[in-house]
Every structure is written in C-alpha cells, then in structure tokens.
Short mmCIF file of C-alpha atoms in Angstrom, two decimals:
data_model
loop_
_atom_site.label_atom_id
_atom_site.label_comp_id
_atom_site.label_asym_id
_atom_site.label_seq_id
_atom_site.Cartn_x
_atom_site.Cartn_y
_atom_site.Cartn_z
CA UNK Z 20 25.41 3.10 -6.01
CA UNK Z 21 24.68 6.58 -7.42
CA UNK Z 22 21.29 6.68 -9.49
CA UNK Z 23 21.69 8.41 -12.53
CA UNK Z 24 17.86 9.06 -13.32
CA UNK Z 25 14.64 10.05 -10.94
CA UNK Z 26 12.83 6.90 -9.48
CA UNK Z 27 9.13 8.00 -8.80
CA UNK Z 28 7.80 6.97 -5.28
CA UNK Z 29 4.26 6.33 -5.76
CA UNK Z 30 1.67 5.75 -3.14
CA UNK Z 31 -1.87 4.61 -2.41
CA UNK Z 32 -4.68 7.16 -1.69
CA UNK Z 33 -8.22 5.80 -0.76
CA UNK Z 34 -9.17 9.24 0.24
CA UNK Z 35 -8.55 12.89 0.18
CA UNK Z 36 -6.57 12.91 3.56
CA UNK Z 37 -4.88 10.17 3.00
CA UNK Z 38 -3.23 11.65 -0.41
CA UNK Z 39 -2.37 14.80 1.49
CA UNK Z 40 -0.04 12.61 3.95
CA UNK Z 41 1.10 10.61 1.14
CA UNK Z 42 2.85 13.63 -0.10
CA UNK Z 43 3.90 14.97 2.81
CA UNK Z 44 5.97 12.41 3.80
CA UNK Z 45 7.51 11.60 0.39
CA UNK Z 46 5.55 10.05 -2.25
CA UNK Z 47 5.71 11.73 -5.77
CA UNK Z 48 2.56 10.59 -7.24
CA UNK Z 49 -0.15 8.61 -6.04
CA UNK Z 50 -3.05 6.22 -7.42
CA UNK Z 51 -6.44 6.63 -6.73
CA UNK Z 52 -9.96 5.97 -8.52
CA UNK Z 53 -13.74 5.78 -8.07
CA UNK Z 54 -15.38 2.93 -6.46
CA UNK Z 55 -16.94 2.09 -9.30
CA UNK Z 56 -14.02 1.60 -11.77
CA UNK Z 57 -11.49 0.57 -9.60
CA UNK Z 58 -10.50 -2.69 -7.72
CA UNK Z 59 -11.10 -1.05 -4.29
CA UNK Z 60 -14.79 -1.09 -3.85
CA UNK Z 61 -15.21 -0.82 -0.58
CA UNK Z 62 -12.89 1.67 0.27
CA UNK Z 63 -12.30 4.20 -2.33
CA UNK Z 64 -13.86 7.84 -1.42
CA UNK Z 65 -13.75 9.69 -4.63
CA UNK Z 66 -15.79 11.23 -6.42
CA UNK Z 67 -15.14 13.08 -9.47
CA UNK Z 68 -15.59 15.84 -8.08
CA UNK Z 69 -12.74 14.92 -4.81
CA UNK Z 70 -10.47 13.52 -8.09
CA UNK Z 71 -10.58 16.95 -9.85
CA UNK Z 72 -9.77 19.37 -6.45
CA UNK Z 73 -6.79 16.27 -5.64
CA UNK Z 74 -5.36 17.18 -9.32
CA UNK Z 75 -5.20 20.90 -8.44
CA UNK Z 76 -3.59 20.06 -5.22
CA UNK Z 77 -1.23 17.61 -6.40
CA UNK Z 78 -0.23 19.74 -9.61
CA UNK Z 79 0.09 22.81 -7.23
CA UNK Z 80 2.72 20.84 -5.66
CA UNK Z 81 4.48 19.51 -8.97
CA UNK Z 82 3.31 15.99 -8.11
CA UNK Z 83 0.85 12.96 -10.13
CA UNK Z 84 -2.45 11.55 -10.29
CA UNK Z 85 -2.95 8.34 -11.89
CA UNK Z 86 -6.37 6.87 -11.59
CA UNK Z 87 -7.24 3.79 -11.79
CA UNK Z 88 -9.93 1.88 -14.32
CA UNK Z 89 -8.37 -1.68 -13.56
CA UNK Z 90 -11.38 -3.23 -13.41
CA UNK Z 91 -11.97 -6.41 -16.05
CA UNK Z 92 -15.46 -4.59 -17.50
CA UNK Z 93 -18.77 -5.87 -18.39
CA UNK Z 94 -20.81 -4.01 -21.10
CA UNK Z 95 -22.88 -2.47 -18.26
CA UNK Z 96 -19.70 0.17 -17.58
CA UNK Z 97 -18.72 0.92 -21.13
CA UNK Z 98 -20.95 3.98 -21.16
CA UNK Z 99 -20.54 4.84 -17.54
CA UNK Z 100 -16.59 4.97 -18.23
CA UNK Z 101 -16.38 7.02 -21.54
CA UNK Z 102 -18.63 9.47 -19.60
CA UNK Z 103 -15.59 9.35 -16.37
CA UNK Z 104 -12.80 9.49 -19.50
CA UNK Z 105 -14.24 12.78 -20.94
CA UNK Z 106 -14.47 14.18 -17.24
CA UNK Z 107 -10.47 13.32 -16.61
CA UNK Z 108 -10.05 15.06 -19.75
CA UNK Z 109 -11.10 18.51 -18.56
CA UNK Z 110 -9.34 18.36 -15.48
CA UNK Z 111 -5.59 16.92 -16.70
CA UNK Z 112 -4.82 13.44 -14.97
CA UNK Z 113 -1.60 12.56 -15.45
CA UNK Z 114 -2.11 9.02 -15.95
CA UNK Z 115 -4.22 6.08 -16.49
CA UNK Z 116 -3.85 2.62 -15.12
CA UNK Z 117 -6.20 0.08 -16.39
CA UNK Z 118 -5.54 -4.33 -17.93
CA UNK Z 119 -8.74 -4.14 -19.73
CA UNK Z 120 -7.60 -4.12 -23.70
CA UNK Z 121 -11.42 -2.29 -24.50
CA UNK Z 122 -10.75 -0.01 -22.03
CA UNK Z 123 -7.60 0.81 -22.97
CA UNK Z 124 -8.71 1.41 -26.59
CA UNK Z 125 -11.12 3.85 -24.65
CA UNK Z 126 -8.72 5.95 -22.98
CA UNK Z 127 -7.24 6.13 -26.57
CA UNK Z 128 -9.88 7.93 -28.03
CA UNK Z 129 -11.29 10.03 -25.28
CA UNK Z 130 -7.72 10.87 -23.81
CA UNK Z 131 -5.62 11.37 -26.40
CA UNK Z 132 -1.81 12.07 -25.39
CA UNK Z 133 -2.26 10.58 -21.82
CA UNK Z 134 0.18 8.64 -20.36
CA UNK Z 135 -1.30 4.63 -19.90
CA UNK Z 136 -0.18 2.16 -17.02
CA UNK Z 137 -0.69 -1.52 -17.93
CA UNK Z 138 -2.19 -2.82 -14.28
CA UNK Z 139 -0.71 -5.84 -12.83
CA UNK Z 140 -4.09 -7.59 -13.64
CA UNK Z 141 -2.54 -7.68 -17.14
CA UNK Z 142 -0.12 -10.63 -15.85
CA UNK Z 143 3.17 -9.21 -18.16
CA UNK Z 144 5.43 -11.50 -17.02
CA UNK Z 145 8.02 -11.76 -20.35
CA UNK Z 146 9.60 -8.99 -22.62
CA UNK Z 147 7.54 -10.18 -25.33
CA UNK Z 148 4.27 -9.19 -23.88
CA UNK Z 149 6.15 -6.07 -22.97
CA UNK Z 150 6.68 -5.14 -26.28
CA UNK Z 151 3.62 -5.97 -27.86
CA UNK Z 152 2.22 -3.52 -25.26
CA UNK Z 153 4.45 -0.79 -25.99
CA UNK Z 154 3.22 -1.04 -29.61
CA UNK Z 155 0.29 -0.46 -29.01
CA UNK Z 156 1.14 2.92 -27.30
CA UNK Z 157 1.61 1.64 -23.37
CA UNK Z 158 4.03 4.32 -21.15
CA UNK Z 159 4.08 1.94 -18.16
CA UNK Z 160 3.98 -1.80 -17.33
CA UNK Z 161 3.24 -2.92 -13.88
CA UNK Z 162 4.98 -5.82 -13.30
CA UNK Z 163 3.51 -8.79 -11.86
CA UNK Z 164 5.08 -9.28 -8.40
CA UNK Z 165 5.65 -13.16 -9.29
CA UNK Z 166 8.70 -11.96 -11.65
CA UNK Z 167 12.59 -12.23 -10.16
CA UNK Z 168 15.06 -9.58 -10.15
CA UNK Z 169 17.15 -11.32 -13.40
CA UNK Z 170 13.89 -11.44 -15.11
CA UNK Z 171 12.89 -7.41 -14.70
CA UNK Z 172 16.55 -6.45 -15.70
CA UNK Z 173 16.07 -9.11 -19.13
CA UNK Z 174 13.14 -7.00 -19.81
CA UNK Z 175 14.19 -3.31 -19.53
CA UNK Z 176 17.28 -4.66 -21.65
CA UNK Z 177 14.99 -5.93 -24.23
CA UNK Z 178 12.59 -3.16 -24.51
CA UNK Z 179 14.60 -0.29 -22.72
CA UNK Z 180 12.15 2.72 -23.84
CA UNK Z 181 9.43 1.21 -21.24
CA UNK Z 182 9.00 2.05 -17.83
CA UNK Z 183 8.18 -0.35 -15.22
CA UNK Z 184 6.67 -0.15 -12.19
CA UNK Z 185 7.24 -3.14 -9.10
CA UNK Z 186 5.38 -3.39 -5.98
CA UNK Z 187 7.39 -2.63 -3.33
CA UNK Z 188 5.42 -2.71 -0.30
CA UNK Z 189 2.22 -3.96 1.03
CA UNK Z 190 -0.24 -6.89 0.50
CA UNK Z 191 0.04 -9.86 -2.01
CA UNK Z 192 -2.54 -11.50 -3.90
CA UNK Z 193 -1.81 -15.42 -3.44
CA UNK Z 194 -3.85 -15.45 -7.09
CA UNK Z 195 -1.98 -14.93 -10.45
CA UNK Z 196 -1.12 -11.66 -10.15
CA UNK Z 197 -4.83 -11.06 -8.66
CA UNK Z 198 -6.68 -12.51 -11.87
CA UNK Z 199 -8.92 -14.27 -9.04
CA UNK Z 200 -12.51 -16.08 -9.41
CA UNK Z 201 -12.46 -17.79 -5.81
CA UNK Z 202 -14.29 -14.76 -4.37
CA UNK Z 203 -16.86 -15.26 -6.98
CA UNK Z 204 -17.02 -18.63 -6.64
CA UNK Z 205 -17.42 -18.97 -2.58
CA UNK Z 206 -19.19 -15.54 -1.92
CA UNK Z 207 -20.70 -14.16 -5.44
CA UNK Z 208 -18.22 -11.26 -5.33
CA UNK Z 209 -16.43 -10.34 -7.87
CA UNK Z 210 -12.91 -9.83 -7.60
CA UNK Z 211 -12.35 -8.40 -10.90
CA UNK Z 212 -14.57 -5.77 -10.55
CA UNK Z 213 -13.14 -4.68 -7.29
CA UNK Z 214 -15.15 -6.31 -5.07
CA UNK Z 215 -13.08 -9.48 -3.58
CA UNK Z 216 -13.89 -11.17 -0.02
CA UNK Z 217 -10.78 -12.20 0.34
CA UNK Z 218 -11.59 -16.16 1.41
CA UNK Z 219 -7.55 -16.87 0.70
CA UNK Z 220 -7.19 -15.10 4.01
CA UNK Z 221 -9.99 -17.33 5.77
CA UNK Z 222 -9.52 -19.25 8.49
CA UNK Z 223 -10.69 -23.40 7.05
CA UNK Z 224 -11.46 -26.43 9.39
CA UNK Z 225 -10.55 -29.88 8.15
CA UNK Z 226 -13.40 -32.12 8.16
CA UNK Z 227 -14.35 -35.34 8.86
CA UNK Z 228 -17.94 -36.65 8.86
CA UNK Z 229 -18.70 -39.02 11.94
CA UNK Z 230 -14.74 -37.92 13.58
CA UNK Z 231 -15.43 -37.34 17.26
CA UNK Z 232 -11.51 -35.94 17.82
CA UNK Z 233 -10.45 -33.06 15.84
CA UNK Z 234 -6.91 -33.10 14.10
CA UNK Z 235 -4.82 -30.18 15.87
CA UNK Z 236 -1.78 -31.14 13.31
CA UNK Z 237 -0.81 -32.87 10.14
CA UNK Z 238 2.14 -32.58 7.88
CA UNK Z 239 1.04 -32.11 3.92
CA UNK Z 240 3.59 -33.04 1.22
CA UNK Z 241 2.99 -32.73 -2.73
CA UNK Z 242 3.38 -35.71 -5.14
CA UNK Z 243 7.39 -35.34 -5.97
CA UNK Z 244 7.82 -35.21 -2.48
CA UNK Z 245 9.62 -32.01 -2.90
CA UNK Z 246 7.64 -29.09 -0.85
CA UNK Z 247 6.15 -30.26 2.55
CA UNK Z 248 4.37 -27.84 4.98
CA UNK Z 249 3.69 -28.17 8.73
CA UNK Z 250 -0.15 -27.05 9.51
CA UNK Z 251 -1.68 -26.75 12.68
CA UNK Z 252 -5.33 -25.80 13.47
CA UNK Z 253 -6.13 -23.54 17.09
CA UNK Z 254 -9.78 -22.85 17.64
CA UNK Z 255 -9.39 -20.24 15.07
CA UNK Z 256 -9.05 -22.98 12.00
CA UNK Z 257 -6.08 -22.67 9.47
CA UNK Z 258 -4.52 -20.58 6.81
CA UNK Z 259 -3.99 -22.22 3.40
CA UNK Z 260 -3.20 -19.29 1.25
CA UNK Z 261 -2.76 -16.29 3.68
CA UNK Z 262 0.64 -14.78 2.39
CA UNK Z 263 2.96 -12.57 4.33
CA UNK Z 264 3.41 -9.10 3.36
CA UNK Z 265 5.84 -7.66 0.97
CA UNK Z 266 8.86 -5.80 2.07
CA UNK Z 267 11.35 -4.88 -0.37
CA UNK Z 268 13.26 -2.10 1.48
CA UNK Z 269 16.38 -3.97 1.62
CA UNK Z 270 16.44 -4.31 -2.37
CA UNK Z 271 15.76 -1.07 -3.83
CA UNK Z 272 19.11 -0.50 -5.48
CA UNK Z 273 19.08 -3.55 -7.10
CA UNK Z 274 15.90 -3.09 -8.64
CA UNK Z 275 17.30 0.50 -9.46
CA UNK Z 276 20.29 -1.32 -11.44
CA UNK Z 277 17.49 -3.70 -12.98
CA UNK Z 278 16.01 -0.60 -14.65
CA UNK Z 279 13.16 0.32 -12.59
CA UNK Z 280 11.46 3.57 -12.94
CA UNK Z 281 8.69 3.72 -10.04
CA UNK Z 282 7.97 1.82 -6.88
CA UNK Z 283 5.19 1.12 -5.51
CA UNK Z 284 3.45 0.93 -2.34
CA UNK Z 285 0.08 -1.23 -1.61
CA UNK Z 286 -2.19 0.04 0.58
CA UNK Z 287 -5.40 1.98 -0.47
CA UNK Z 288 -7.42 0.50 2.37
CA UNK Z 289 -4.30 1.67 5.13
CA UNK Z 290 -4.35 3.99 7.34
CA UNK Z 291 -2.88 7.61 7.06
CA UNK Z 292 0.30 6.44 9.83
CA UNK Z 293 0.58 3.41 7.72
CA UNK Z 294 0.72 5.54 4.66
CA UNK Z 295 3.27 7.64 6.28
CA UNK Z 296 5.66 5.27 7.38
CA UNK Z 297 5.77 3.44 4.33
CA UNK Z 298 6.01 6.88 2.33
CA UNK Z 299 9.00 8.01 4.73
CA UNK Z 300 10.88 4.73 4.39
CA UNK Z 301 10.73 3.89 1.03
CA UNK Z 302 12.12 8.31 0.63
CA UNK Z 303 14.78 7.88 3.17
CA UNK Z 304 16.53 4.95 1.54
CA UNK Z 305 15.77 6.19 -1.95
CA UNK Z 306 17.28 9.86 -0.88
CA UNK Z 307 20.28 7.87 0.47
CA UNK Z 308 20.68 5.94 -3.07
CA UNK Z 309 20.34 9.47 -4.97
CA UNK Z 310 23.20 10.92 -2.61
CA UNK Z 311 25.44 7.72 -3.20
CA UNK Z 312 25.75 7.24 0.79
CA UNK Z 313 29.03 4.95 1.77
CA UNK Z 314 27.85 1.16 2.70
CA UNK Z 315 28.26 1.80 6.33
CA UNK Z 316 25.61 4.86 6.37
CA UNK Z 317 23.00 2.79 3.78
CA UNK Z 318 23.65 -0.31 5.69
CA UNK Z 319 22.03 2.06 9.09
CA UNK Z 320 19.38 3.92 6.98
CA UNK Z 321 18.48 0.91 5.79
CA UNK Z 322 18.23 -0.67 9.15
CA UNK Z 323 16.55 2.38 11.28
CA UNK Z 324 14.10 1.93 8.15
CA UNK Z 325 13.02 -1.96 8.94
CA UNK Z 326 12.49 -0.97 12.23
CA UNK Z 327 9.97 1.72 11.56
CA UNK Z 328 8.00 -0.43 8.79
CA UNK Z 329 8.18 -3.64 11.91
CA UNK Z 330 5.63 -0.65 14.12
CA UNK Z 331 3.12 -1.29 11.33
CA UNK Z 332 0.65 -4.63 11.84
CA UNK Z 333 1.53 -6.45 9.14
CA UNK Z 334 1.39 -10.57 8.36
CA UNK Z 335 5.21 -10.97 8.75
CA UNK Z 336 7.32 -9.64 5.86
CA UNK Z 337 8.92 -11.23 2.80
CA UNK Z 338 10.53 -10.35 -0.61
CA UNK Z 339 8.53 -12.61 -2.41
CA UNK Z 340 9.43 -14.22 -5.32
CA UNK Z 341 12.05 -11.39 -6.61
CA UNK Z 342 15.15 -13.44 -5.77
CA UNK Z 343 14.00 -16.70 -6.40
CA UNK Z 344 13.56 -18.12 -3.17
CA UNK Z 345 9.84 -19.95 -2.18
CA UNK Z 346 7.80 -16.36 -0.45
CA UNK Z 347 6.62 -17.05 2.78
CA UNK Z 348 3.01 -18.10 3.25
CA UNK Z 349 1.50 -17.06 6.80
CA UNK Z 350 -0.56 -20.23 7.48
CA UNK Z 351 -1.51 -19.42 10.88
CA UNK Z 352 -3.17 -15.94 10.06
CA UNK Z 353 -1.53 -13.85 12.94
CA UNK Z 354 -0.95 -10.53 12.46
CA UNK Z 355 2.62 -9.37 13.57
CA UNK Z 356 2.18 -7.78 16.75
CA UNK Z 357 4.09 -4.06 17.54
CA UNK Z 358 4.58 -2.13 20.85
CA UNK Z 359 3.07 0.82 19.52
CA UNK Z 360 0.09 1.96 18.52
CA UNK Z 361 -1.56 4.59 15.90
CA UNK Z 362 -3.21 7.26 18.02
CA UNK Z 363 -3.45 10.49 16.41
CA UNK Z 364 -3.20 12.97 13.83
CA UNK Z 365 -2.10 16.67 14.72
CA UNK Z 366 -4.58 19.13 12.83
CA UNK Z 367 -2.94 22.13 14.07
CA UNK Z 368 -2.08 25.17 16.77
CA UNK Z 369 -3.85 26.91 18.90
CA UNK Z 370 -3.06 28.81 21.84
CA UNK Z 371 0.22 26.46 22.70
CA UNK Z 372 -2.03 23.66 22.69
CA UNK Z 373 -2.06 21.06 19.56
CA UNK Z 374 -5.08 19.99 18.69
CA UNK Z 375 -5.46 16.04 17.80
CA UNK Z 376 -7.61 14.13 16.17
CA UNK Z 377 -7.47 10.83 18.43
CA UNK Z 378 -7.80 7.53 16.30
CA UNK Z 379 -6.95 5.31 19.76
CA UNK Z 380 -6.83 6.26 23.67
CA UNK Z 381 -3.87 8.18 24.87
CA UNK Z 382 -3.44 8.93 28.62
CA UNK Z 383 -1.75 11.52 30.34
CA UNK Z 384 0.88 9.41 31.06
CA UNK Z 385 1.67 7.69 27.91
CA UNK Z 386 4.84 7.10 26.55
CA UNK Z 387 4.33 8.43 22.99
CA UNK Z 388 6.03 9.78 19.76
CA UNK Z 389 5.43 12.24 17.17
CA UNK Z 390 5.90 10.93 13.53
CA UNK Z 391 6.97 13.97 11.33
CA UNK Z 392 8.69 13.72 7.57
CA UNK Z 393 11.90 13.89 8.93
CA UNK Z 394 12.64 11.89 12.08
CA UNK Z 395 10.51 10.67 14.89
CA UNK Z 396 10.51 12.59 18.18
CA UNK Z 397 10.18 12.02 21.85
CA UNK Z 398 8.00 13.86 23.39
CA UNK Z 399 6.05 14.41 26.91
CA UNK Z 400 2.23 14.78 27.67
CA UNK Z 401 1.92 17.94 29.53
CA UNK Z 402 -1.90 18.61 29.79
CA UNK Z 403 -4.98 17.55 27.73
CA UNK Z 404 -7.87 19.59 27.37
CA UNK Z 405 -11.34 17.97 25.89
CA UNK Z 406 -13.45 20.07 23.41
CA UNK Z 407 -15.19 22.16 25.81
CA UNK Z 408 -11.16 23.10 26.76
CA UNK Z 409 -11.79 21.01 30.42
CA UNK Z 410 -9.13 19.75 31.72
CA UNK Z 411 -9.00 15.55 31.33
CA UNK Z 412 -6.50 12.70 32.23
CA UNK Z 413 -7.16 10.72 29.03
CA UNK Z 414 -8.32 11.17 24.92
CA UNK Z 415 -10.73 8.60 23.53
CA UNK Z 416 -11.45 8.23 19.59
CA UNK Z 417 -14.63 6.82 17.53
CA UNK Z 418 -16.64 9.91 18.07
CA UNK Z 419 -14.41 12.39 15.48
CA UNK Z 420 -13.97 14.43 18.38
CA UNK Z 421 -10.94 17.16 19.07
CA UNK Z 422 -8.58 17.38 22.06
CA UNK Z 423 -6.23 20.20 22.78
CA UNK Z 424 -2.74 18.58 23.58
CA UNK Z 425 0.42 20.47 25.78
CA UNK Z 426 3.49 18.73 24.20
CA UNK Z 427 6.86 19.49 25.54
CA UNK Z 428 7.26 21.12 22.17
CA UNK Z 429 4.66 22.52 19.33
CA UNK Z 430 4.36 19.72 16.73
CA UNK Z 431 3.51 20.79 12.99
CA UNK Z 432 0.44 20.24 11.61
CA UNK Z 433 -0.07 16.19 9.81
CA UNK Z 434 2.59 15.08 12.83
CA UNK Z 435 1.60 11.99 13.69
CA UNK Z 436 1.28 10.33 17.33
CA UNK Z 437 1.89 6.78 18.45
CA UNK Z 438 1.48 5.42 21.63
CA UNK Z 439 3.84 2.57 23.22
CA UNK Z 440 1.50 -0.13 24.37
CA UNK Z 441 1.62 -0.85 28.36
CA UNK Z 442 3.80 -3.80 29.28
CA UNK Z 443 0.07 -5.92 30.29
CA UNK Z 444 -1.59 -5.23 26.84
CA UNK Z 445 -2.65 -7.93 24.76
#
C-alpha cells in the first residue's frame, strides 16, 4: 500500500545514550521524563538539565521530545510539577504526555500552545472518550493496547482530526491498560507513580497446608467451561499473569489504513542494541510501506525483520489483542533464548583500531557482527588491544573499560557488536 501521510516512529529513551541510538537508527521522536514524574522510577536518568541539552540535540536534528508526567499525582507533586512545567517552557519540548486530568489542566496554563498526549493510563478505549478529550484541547490519544484493529479504524472515522498513537513493540501490562494496585497491594509500591514491582511476572507456588507431595501439574478451567489452561510448576514456581511480548511488525500497514499516526516502541528500561534493533525494524518496514514495495519484496523485508527482533530476549512474541484473537500469556516465565549476544558499542577510530565499549566478553575468535543503521555485517577479529594498548586474546565488560579492536574493516562510530553464542552455552 502507498502511505499518503508521515507515520512518526517514536522510541523509548531512559538515558542520554540511549536517545542518541534511538535516532540513529530510525526513530523520529522519542519519550523520556524525570524519575520523579514519570512511570519509570527506577530507570529514568534525566535531569532537567540532560532534558534541556537532549532538546537541542534532537531539534538540531529536526526530530521530538515528548516527556512524560504520566504519573496519577498526589498533592505532594503539584508544586514540584508546575515548577518542571515552567522549566520545559524555556527550553521548547515538543510534547507532553501525561492521564492525570489536574495535570493536564497544568500543562494548560504553564505551557500554553504545547502539543498534549493522553497516556495509555487514561484507558480511551471508545470514540466517545476520544472526543470528549479532543474538546478539551488533546493533540494525541494513546491507545490502550487492549483495543482491535476494527475498533482503532471506528475511532479515527469518528473523530478523524485526532492522532493516535498504538504500541507497537515491547512489554505489556497484564493490568487494564497499566491502571495497576497489585504492586501496592503485595509490596507497598506504587505503580501509578512509577514505581511497580512487577509481582504479575512472579514466579507463585500452590499451596497446601499439611501436603507432603507437591502438585507438578493441574489443568484450570473457568465456570462456562469455555477457556482452560494447562499449568505446570518446575522448582522455579509458576506464571499466572506473565504475558508475552508485543510484536506488531507484521501489521503495520493495516494499522496505517486504520488511521494511525505514530507507533510506538516500549522499552525505556532496554538496552541501547535492543533500542536499535527495534528502531531499525520498525524504519525498514515503514520505509518499505512509504516506497509502496511489491508484495514479494515487503513479504522479505518483513521477514529479514522478524528475524532480527527474534536476536532480542524477549518472553515469546504476540499481537495481542489487535485482531481479536486471546494474546498469549507466558505462564512458564522463560525468556526466549537467542544465539547471539549484545557485546559492544563502537565509540570510535583511532589509529585503524576501533575502540569498544564491551557490555559482554568477546574473544579473539568469536564469530561476531556489527549492527549499523543500514544492514548488519560480517566481520573478523583481527587483534585486540586492552587500555594500556597490550596485546590480549579476549575483552571483558563491568568495569566501563575501553579496548582497541582490528576489524577486517573500520566500523562507524554507534556500530553495534554481537557475539554468536558457542554451540555449549547455556
């Protein structure tokens, strides 16, 4: 299908860095946001002054900043945020994303003329809701990932002058669209304010008082008798609510014909190669929509595509609930296993040598690959020199330190390496 209007690519950033490769390998805007506002505690590394030098750099390359205030606030951050609002204001963000209505009526009066996106913690899930938002001077509605394809397209017909936004990629909340208390509940942190332990992805032990012999299997089955699940317990317990990862790389020109105006990928907590791959898929097939490519040649990109997003860990992928079908729940808790592994990040040239920053051992003799915007490329390990420029047989990370690297060819700087695990590693 030719696309007959720009669909934004937007990306996670929980860090400087990790916006820099965002962009570089394809994303047109990404979200970011302090710990303190934002629904990624733990992880976020901004502060304002990191958000203001990413504007410059992103604006320098005619690409966005959105940042996010999603959290559900107490009255404890009113003050703290109008301070943060009046800050964005000086420095030109390009876009808000928060659910909270007071908040919202916040960014209203402190930045006037900027673009709001409704978060997904806002559970719009009907054109009604969509509309009453748009009155009240929303740009952008997240979507909740629970919607279907016919139900996006009903929407964008009904209230055609709003963009939407749909998760594309990454992790899923097994909670309504996030709106969560059973992190608060089990652990006293609070999900809505960005802090969530995550106990649907705990591993649970059935119990019996007084049972000697512990149950390995058992078949559940709800009251109509309709939905019945196989669930086994290993020494590691079971999975009730662990959900598989979204992948929706196979779909994006239907949700193009539905009316969608940015996708999104999860992932603020991801690695840069993660952030990469993701970034470079989601381009390629979205390049090969713009340039109408013939069936056969989407059918491949598409394909070459899956493959490269299968060399992440992930949970096992599914398209959720956007064609209707039951999404896949991963009630064993394994992480999909791939023969390669992240090791490196190329911070430059010097002398003929690349220097690396090693995230994961790499040995003279590895079989590796560089990662680059365009293709990956085989290449060869010639020599490895450590910091003090001595010869060694092997790189080690953890201790943030450089190695010099002979490739059979001079790799660009923010190449990426991965390493194809030996045949004995487990």
């Amino acid at each position: 299908m030719k696309i007959s209007k720009k669909i934004e690519l937007l990306a996670p950033a929980g860090n400087f860095s990790k916006m820099k490769y965002a962009f570089f390998y394809g994303a047109d805007a990404v979200y970011l946001g302090m710990p303190d506002f934002s629904l990624r505690t733990k992880i976020n590394r901004f502060s304002e002054r990191e958000i203001k030098k990413a504007i410059q750099y992103a604006h320098n390359l005619k690409k966005k900043i959105y940042v996010t205030i999603n959290i559900y606030a107490r009255n404890e951050h009113i003050f703290p945020i109008k301070k943060h609002l009046i800050f964005l204001r000086k420095i030109k963000v390009d876009g808000i994303i928060a659910s909270d209505p007071g908040v919202i009526s916040l960014v209203k009066k402190y930045l006037p003329g900027v673009d709001i996106h409704l978060s997904t913690q806002a559970n719009t899930v009907n054109f009604e809701a969509v509309s009453f938002w748009k009155n009240l001077g929303i740009k952008r509605i997240i979507l909740a990932r629970e919607l279907e394809i016919s139900e996006i397209k009903e929407i964008k017909k009904k209230v055609p002058k709003m963009e939407l936004e749909v998760f594309v990629h990454g992790a899923m909340c097994m909670s309504y669209s996030g709106r969560c208390l059973l992190s608060q509940w089990m652990s006293g942190r609070n999900a809505n304010l960005g802090d969530c332990s995550q106990p649907c992805r705990w591993a649970y032990f059935e119990k019996q008082i007084g049972a000697e012999k512990k149950i390995k299997e058992m078949n559940f089955i709800d009251n109509q008798k309709k939905f019945e699940i196989k669930v086994e317990e290993d020494r590691h317990g079971t999975y009730f609510f662990n959900s598989y990862d979204l992948n929706l790389i196979e779909h994006l020109s239907e949700l193009v014909d539905a009316g969608v105006d940015s996708f999104k990928i999860e992932g603020r907590a991801k690695s840069v190669y993660y952030l990469a791959i993701t970034a470079r898929a989601y381009r390629k097939v979205l390049c090969s929509l713009e340039k109408n490519f013939s069936q056969a040649k989407m059918k491949k990109e598409i394909n070459d595509q899956k493959k490269e997003l299968k060399k992440l860990v992930h949970r096992g992928y599914t398209e959720g609930f956007l064609l209707g079908g039951d999404p896949l729940i991963n009630f064993f808790g394994k992480m999909e296993k791939s023969d390669w592994e992240f090791a490196g990040e190329v911070l430059g040239e010097k002398n003929g040598f690349n220097v690396l920053k090693v995230h994961n051992a790499v040995f003279l003799e590895s079989e590796i690959e560089a990662i680059t915007p365009q293709k990956n490329l085989k290449i060869k390990i010639e020599k490895i020199l450590n910091e003090n420029m001595e010869k060694v047989r092997e790189a080690h990370g953890g201790h943030n330190g450089k190695y010099y690297f002979k490739f059979s060819r001079i790799l660009p700087e923010m190449s990426l390496i991965i390493r194809k695990k030996p045949d004995n590693f487990t």
